[in-house]
Short mmCIF file of C-alpha atoms in Angstrom, two decimals:
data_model
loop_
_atom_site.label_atom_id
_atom_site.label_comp_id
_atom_site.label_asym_id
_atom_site.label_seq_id
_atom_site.Cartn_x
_atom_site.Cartn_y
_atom_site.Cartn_z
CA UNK E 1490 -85.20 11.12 -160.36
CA UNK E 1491 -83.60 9.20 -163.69
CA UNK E 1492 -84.70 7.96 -166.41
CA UNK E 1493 -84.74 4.43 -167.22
CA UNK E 1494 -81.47 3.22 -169.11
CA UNK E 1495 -83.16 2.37 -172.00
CA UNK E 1496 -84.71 6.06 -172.21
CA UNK E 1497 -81.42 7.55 -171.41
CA UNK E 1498 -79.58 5.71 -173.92
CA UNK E 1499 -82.25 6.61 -176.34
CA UNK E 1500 -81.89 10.52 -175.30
CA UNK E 1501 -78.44 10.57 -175.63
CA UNK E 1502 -78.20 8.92 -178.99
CA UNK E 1503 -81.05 11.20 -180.41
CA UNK E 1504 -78.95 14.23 -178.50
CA UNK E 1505 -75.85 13.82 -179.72
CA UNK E 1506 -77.13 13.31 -183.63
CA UNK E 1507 -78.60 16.92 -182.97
CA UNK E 1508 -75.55 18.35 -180.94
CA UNK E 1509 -75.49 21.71 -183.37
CA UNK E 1510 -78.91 22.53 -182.05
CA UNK E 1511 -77.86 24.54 -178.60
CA UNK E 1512 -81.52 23.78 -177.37
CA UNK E 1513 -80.36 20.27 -177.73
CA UNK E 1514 -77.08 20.53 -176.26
CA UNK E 1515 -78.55 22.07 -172.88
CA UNK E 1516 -80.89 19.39 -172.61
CA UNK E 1517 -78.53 16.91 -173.03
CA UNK E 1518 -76.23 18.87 -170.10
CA UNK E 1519 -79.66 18.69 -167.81
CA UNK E 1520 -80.08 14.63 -168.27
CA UNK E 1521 -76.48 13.88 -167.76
CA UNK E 1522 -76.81 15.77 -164.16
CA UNK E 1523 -80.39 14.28 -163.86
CA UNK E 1524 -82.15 17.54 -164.10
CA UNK E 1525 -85.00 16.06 -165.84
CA UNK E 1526 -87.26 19.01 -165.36
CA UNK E 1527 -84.96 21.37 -166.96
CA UNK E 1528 -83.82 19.08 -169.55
CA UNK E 1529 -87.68 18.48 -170.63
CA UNK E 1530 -88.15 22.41 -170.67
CA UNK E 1531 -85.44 22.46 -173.37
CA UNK E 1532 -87.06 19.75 -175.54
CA UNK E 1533 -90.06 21.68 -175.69
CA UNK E 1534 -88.13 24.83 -176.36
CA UNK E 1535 -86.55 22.84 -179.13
CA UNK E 1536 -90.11 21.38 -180.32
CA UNK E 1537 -91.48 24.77 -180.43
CA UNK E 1538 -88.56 26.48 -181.98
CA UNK E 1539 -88.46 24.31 -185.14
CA UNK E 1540 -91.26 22.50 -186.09
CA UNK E 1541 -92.14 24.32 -189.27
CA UNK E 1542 -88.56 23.01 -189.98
CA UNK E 1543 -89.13 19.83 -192.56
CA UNK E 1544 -85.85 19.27 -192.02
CA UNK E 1545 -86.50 19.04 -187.96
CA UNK E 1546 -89.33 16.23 -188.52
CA UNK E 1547 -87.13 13.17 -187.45
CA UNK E 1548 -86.52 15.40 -184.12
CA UNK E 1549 -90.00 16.12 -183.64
CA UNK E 1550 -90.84 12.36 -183.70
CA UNK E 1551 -87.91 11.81 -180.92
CA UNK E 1552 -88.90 14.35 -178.90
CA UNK E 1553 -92.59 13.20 -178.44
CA UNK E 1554 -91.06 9.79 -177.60
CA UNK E 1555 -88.66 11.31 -174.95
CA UNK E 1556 -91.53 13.79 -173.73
CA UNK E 1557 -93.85 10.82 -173.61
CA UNK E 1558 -90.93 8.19 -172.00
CA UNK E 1559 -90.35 10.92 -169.11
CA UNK E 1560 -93.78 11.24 -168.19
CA UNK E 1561 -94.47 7.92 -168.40
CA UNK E 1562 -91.48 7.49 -165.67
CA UNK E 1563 -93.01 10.47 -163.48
CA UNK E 1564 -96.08 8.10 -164.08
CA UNK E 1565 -95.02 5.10 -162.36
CA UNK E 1566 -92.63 6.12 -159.88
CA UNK E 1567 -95.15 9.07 -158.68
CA UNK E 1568 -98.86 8.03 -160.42
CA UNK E 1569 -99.16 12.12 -161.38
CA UNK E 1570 -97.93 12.66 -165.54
CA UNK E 1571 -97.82 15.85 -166.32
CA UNK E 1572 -100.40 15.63 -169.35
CA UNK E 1573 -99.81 19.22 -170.61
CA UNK E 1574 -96.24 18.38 -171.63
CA UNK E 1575 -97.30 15.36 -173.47
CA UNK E 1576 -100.25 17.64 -175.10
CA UNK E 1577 -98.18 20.51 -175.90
CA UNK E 1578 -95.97 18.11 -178.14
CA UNK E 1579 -98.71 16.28 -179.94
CA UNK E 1580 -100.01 19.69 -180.87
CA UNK E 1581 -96.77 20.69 -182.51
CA UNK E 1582 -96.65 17.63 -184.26
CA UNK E 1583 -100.01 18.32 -185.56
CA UNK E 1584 -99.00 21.70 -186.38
CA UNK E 1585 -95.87 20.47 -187.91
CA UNK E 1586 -98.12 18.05 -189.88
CA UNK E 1587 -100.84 20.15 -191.09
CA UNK E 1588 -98.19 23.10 -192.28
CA UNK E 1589 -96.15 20.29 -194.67
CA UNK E 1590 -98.19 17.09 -195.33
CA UNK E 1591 -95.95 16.28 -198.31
CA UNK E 1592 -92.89 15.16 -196.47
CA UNK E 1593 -91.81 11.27 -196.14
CA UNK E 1594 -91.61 11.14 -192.12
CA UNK E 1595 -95.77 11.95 -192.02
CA UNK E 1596 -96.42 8.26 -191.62
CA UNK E 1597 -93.59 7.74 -188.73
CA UNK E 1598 -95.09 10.67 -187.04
CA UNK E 1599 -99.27 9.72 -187.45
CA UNK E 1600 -97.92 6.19 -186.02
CA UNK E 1601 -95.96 7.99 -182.41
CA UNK E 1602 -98.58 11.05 -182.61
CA UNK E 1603 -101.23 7.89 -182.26
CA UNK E 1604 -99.31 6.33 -179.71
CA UNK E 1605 -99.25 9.27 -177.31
CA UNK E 1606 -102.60 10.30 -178.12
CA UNK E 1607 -103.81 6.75 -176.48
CA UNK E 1608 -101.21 7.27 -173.88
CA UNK E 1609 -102.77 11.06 -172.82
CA UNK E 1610 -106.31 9.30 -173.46
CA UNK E 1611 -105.60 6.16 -170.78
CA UNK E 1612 -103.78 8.39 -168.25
CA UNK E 1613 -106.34 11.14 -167.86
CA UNK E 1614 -108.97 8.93 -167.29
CA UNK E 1615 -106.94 6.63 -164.84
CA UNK E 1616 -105.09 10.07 -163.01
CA UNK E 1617 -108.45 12.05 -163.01
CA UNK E 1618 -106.76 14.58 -165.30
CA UNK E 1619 -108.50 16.49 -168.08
CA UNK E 1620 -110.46 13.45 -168.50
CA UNK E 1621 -113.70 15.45 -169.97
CA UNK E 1622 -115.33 13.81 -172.91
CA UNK E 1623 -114.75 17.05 -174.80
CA UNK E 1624 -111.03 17.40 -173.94
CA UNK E 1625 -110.24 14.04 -175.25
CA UNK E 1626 -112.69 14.73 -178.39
CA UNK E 1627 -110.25 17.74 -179.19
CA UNK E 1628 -107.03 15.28 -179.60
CA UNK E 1629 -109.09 12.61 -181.58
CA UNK E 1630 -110.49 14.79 -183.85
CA UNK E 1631 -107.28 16.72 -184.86
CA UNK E 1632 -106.32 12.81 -185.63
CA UNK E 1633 -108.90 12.13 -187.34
CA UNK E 1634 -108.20 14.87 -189.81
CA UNK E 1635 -104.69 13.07 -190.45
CA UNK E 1636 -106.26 10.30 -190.76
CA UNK E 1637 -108.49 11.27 -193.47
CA UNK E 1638 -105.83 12.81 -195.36
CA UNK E 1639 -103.69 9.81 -195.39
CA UNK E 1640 -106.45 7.41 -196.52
CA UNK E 1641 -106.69 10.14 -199.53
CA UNK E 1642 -103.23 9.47 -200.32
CA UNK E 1643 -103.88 5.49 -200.06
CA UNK E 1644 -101.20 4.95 -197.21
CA UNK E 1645 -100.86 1.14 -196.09
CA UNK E 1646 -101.29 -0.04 -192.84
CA UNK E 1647 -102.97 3.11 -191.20
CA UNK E 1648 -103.19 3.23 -187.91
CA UNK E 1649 -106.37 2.88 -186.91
CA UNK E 1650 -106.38 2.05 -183.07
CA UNK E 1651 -106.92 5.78 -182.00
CA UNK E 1652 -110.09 5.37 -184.48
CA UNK E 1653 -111.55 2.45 -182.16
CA UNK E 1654 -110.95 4.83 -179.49
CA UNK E 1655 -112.44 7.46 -181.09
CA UNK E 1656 -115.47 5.36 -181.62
CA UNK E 1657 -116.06 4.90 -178.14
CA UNK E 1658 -115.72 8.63 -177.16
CA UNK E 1659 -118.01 9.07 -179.70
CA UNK E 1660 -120.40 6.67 -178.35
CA UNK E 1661 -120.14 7.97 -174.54
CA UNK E 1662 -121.25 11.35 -176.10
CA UNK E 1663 -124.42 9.52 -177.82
CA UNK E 1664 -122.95 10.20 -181.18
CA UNK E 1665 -123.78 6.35 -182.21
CA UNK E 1666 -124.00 6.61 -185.83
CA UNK E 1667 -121.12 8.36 -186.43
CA UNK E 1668 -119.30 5.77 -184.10
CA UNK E 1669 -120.75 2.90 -186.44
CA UNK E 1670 -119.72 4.57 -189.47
CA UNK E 1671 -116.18 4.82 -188.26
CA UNK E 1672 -115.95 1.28 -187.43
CA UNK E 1673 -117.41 0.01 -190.89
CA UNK E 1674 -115.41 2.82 -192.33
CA UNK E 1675 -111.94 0.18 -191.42
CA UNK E 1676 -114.27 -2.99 -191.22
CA UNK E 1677 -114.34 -2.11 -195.05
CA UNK E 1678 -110.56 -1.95 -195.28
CA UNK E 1679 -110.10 -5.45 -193.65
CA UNK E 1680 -108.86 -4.20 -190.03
CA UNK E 1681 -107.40 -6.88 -188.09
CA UNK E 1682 -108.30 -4.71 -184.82
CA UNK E 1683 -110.76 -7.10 -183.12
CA UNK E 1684 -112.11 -4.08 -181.17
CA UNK E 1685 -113.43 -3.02 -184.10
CA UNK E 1686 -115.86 -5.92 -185.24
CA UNK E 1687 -116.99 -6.42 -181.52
CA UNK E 1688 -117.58 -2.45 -181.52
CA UNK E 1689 -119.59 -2.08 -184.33
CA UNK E 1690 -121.36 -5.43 -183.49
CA UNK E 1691 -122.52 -4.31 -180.28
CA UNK E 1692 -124.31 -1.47 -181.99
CA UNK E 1693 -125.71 -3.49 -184.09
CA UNK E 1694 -127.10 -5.48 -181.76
CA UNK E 1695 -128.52 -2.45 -179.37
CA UNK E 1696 -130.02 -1.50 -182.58
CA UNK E 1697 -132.22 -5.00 -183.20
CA UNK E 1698 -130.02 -5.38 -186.05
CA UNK E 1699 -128.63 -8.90 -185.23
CA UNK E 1700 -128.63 -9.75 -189.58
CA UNK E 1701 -125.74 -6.85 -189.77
CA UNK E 1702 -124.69 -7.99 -186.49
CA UNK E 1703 -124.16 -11.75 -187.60
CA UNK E 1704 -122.18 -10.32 -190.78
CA UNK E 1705 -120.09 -7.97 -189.47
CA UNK E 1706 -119.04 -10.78 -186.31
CA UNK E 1707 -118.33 -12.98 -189.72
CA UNK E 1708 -116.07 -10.71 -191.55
CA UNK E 1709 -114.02 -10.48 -188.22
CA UNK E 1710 -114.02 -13.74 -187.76
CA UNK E 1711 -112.53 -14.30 -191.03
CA UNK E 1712 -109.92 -11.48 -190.93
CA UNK E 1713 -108.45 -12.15 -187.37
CA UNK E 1714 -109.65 -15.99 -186.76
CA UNK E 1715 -107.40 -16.17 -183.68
CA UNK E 1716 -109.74 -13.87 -181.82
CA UNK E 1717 -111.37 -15.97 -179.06
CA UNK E 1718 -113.96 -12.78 -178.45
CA UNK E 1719 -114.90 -12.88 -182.08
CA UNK E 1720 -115.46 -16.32 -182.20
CA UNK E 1721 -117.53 -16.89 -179.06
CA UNK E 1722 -119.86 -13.75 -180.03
CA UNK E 1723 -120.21 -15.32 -183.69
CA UNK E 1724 -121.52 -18.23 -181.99
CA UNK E 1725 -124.28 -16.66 -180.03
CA UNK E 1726 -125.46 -14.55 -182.69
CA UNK E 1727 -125.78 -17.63 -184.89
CA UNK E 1728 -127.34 -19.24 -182.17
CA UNK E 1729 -130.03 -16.55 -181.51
CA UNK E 1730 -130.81 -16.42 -185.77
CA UNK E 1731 -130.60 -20.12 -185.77
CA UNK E 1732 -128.27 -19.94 -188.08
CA UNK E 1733 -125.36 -22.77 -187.04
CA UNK E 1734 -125.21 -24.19 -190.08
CA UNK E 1735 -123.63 -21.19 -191.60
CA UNK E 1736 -121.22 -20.75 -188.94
CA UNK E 1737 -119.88 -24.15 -189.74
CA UNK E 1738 -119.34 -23.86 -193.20
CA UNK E 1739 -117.73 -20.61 -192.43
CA UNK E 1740 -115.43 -22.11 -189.69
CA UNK E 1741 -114.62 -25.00 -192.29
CA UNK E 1742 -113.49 -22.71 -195.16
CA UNK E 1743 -111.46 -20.84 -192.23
CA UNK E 1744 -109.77 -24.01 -191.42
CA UNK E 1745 -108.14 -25.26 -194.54
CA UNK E 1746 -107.13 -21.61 -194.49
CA UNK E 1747 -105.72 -21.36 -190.66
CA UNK E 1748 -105.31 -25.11 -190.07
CA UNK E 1749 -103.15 -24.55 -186.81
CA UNK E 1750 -105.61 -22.41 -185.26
CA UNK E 1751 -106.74 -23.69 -182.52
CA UNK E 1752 -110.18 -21.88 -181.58
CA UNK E 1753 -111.27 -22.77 -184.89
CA UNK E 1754 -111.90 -26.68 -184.20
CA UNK E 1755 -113.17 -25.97 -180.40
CA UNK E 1756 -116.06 -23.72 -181.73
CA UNK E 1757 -117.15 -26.34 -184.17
CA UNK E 1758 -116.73 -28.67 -182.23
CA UNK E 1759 -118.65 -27.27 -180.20
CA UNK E 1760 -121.60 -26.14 -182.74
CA UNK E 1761 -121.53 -29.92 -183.93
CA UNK E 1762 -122.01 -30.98 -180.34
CA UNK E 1763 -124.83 -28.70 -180.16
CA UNK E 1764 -126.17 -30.49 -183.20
CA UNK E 1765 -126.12 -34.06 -181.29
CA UNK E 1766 -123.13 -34.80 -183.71
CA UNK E 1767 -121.31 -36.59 -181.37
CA UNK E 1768 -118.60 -38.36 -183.44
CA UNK E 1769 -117.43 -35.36 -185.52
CA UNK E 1770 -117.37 -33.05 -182.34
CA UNK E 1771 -115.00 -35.78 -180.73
CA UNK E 1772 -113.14 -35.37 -184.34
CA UNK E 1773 -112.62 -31.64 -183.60
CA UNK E 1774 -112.13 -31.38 -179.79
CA UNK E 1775 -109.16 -33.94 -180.12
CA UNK E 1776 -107.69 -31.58 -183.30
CA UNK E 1777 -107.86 -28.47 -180.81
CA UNK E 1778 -106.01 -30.22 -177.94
CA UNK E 1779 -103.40 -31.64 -180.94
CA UNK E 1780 -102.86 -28.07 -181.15
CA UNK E 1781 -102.46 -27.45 -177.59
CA UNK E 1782 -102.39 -30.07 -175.28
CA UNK E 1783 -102.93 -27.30 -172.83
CA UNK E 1784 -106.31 -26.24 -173.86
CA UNK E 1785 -108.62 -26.57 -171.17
CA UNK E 1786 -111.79 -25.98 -172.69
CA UNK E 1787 -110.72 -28.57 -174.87
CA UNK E 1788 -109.70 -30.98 -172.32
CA UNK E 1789 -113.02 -30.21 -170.69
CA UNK E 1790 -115.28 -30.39 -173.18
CA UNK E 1791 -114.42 -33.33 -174.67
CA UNK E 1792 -114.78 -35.53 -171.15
CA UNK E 1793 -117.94 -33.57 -170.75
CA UNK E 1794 -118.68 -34.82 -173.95
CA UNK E 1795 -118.02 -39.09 -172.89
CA UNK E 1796 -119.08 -37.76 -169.76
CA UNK E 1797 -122.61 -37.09 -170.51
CA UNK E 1798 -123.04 -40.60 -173.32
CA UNK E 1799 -122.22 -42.55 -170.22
CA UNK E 1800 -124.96 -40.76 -168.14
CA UNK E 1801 -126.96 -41.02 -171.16
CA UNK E 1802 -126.61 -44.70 -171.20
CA UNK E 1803 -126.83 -45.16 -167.41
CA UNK E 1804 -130.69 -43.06 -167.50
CA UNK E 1805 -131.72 -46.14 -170.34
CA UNK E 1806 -130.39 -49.29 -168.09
CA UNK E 1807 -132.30 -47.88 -164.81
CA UNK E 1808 -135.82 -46.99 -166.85
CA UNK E 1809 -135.41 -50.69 -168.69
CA UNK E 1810 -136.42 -54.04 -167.22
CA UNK E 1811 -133.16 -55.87 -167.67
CA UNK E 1812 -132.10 -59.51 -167.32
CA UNK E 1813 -128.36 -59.89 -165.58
CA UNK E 1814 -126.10 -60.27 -169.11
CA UNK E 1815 -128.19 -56.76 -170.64
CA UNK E 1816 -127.94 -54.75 -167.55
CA UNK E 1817 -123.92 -55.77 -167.46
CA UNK E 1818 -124.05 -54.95 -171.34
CA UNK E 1819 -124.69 -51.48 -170.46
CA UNK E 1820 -122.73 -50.94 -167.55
CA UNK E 1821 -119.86 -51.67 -169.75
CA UNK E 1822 -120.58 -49.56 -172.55
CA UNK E 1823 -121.16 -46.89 -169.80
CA UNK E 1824 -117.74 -47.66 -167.87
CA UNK E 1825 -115.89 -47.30 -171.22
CA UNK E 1826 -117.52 -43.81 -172.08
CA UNK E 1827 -116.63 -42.91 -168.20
CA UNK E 1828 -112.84 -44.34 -169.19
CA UNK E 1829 -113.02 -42.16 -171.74
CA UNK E 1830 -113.85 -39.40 -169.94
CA UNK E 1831 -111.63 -39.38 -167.38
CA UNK E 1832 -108.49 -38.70 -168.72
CA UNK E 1833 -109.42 -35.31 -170.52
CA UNK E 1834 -111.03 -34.53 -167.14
CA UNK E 1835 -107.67 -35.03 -164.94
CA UNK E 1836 -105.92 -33.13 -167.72
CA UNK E 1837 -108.43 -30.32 -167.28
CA UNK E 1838 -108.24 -30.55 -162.90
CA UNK E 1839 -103.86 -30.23 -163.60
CA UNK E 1840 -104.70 -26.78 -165.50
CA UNK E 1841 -107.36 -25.61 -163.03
CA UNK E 1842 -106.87 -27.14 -160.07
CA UNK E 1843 -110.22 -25.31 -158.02
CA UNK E 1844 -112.62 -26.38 -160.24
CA UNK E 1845 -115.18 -28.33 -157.79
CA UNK E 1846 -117.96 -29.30 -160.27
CA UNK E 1847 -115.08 -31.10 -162.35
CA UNK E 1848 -113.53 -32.78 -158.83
CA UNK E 1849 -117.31 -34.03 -158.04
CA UNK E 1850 -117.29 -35.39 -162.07
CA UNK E 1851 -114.00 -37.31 -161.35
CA UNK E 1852 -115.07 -38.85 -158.24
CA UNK E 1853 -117.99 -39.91 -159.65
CA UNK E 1854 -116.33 -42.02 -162.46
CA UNK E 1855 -113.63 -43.50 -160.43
CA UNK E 1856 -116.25 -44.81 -157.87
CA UNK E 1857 -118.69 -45.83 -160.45
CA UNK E 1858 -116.28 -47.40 -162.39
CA UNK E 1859 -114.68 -49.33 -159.48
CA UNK E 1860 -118.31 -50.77 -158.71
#
């Protein structure tokens, strides 16, 4: 079995930078020959040999992404990672860590020891492997420790994607609280991990505490406003509180900050719909699909939205007694709301092609409109 090229390249680039270390120099014999067994076995020799080495920090970091780019190979190719390798080298990078916390390549390695961390987390649930609760709580909480430390030393840009994670072991065990407090522990530093908000919100809500739920769905809202997940679950919690109104000054404010983004007009749009304000929902539909042509809840809406004036005004002209020139008066108005309709629904049927309630809704105006 060999590695992919781009692994390969990386090994023997990393390899050759640390050709006076003779651990390295044997592994880098085993991949050229495409013993990747034997060559693995020396980067964990290497790993364990000098990691109290500051100086060895940079090769540390390499060596989990080798470890973790070879198993991830024996991953796809076979479906069986070995996840002991890729534990044995987060551990010495945690050891490595914890014995020298002063160093400048801490960061670098918190940001690869996170990435593997996920990457042991996703494949022992999917492989079957190690995948108890308290076998993954191990790995997270050693993070969580360097995590902790380096939001002490006011480090930017923490990762904080193995917290989310975290959170949700923590919530499988029943330990609910302490999952919420994590969460508003980086909903308080401004995370722009959408997870997050939705995480804690869902607690909230499980709780009865849709107030806390409606705020916390707002400050994610305003932090990533591109998240359609966010958006659609700030909606229904405004809905449930009755409390539209404040949604749409938020999503205004939001707008003269993130003019070009798109989700922004279709939800107020659609929350102005909801409020029978049919000319300023119109306003905002057509400023989504300016954005995106492509939009098909957009497109959609918006013909629903002539769609249903022109059924509106077709219910009034058969419960009226009507002389010949009224009756035609509204069949006109309700033609030219169908008109209107129709192309946003065609646009719609080109981007989903096996929608049937929107075929019957086309059919519909073309006949009526023909008559």
């Amino acid at each position: 079995m060999k590695l992919s090229v781009s692994v390969l390249i990386c090994t023997i680039f990393f390899l050759n930078s640390f050709a006076q270390n003779n651990a390295t120099e044997a592994a880098y014999r085993h991949y050229i020959l495409g013993q990747n067994d034997k060559a693995l076995a020396e980067i964990n020799k290497a790993v364990s040999d000098s990691y109290f080495n500051v100086r060895a920090y940079p090769w540390l970091i390499q060596s989990l992404i080798l470890i973790s780019s070879f198993e991830e190979e024996n991953a796809k190719r076979f479906g069986n990672p070995n996840i002991n390798n890729l534990k044995d080298a987060w551990f010495s990078l945690q050891a490595a860590i914890k014995r020298d916390r002063s160093n400048q390549y801490l960061f670098q390695i918190l940001s690869n020891s996170e990435k593997i961390m996920l990457l042991i987390d996703e494949w022992s649930i999917k492989h079957g492997l190690s995948a108890k609760i308290d076998d993954r709580l191990v790995l997270y909480q050693v993070y969580m420790e360097i995590y902790d430390f380096l939001k002490k030393r006011n480090y930017r840009n923490t990762p904080n994607q193995g917290i989310a994670q975290y959170g949700k072991i923590l919530q499988e065990e029943g330990s609910t609280e302490r999952a919420l407090n994590l969460y508003n522990e980086l909903i308080k530093n401004n995370t722009r991990n959408p997870e997050i908000y939705l995480a804690a919100v869902q607690i909230h809500k499980i709780k009865g505490d849709f107030e806390a739920a409606f705020e916390t769905v707002r400050k994610g809202t305003a932090v990533v406003p591109s998240d359609n997940d966010l958006l659609a679950e700030a909606v229904n919690i405004a809905h449930y509180l009755g409390r539209e109104n404040e949604l749409i000054e938020d999503l205004t404010k939001l707008i003269k900050s993130f003019p070009n983004e798109k989700g922004l007009y279709f939800i107020k749009a659609s929350l102005l719909s909801g409020f029978n304000k049919f000319e300023d929902a119109i306003l905002y539909y057509k400023k989504a699909i300016e954005i995106d042509k492509d939009f098909f809840d957009a497109n959609y809406n918006l013909g629903v939205l002539y769609y249903n004036k022109a059924i509106e005004i077709n219910e009034i002209k058969t419960n009226r007694n009507l002389n010949p020139e009224e009756e035609n008066n509204f069949l006109q108005q309700r033609n030219s709301y169908y008109s209107m309709a129709l192309p946003y629904f065609l646009k719609a049927r080109d981007l989903n092609p096996n929608n049937q309630s929107l075929e019957q809704a086309i059919t519909l105006i073309q006949n009526s409109i023909k008559n």
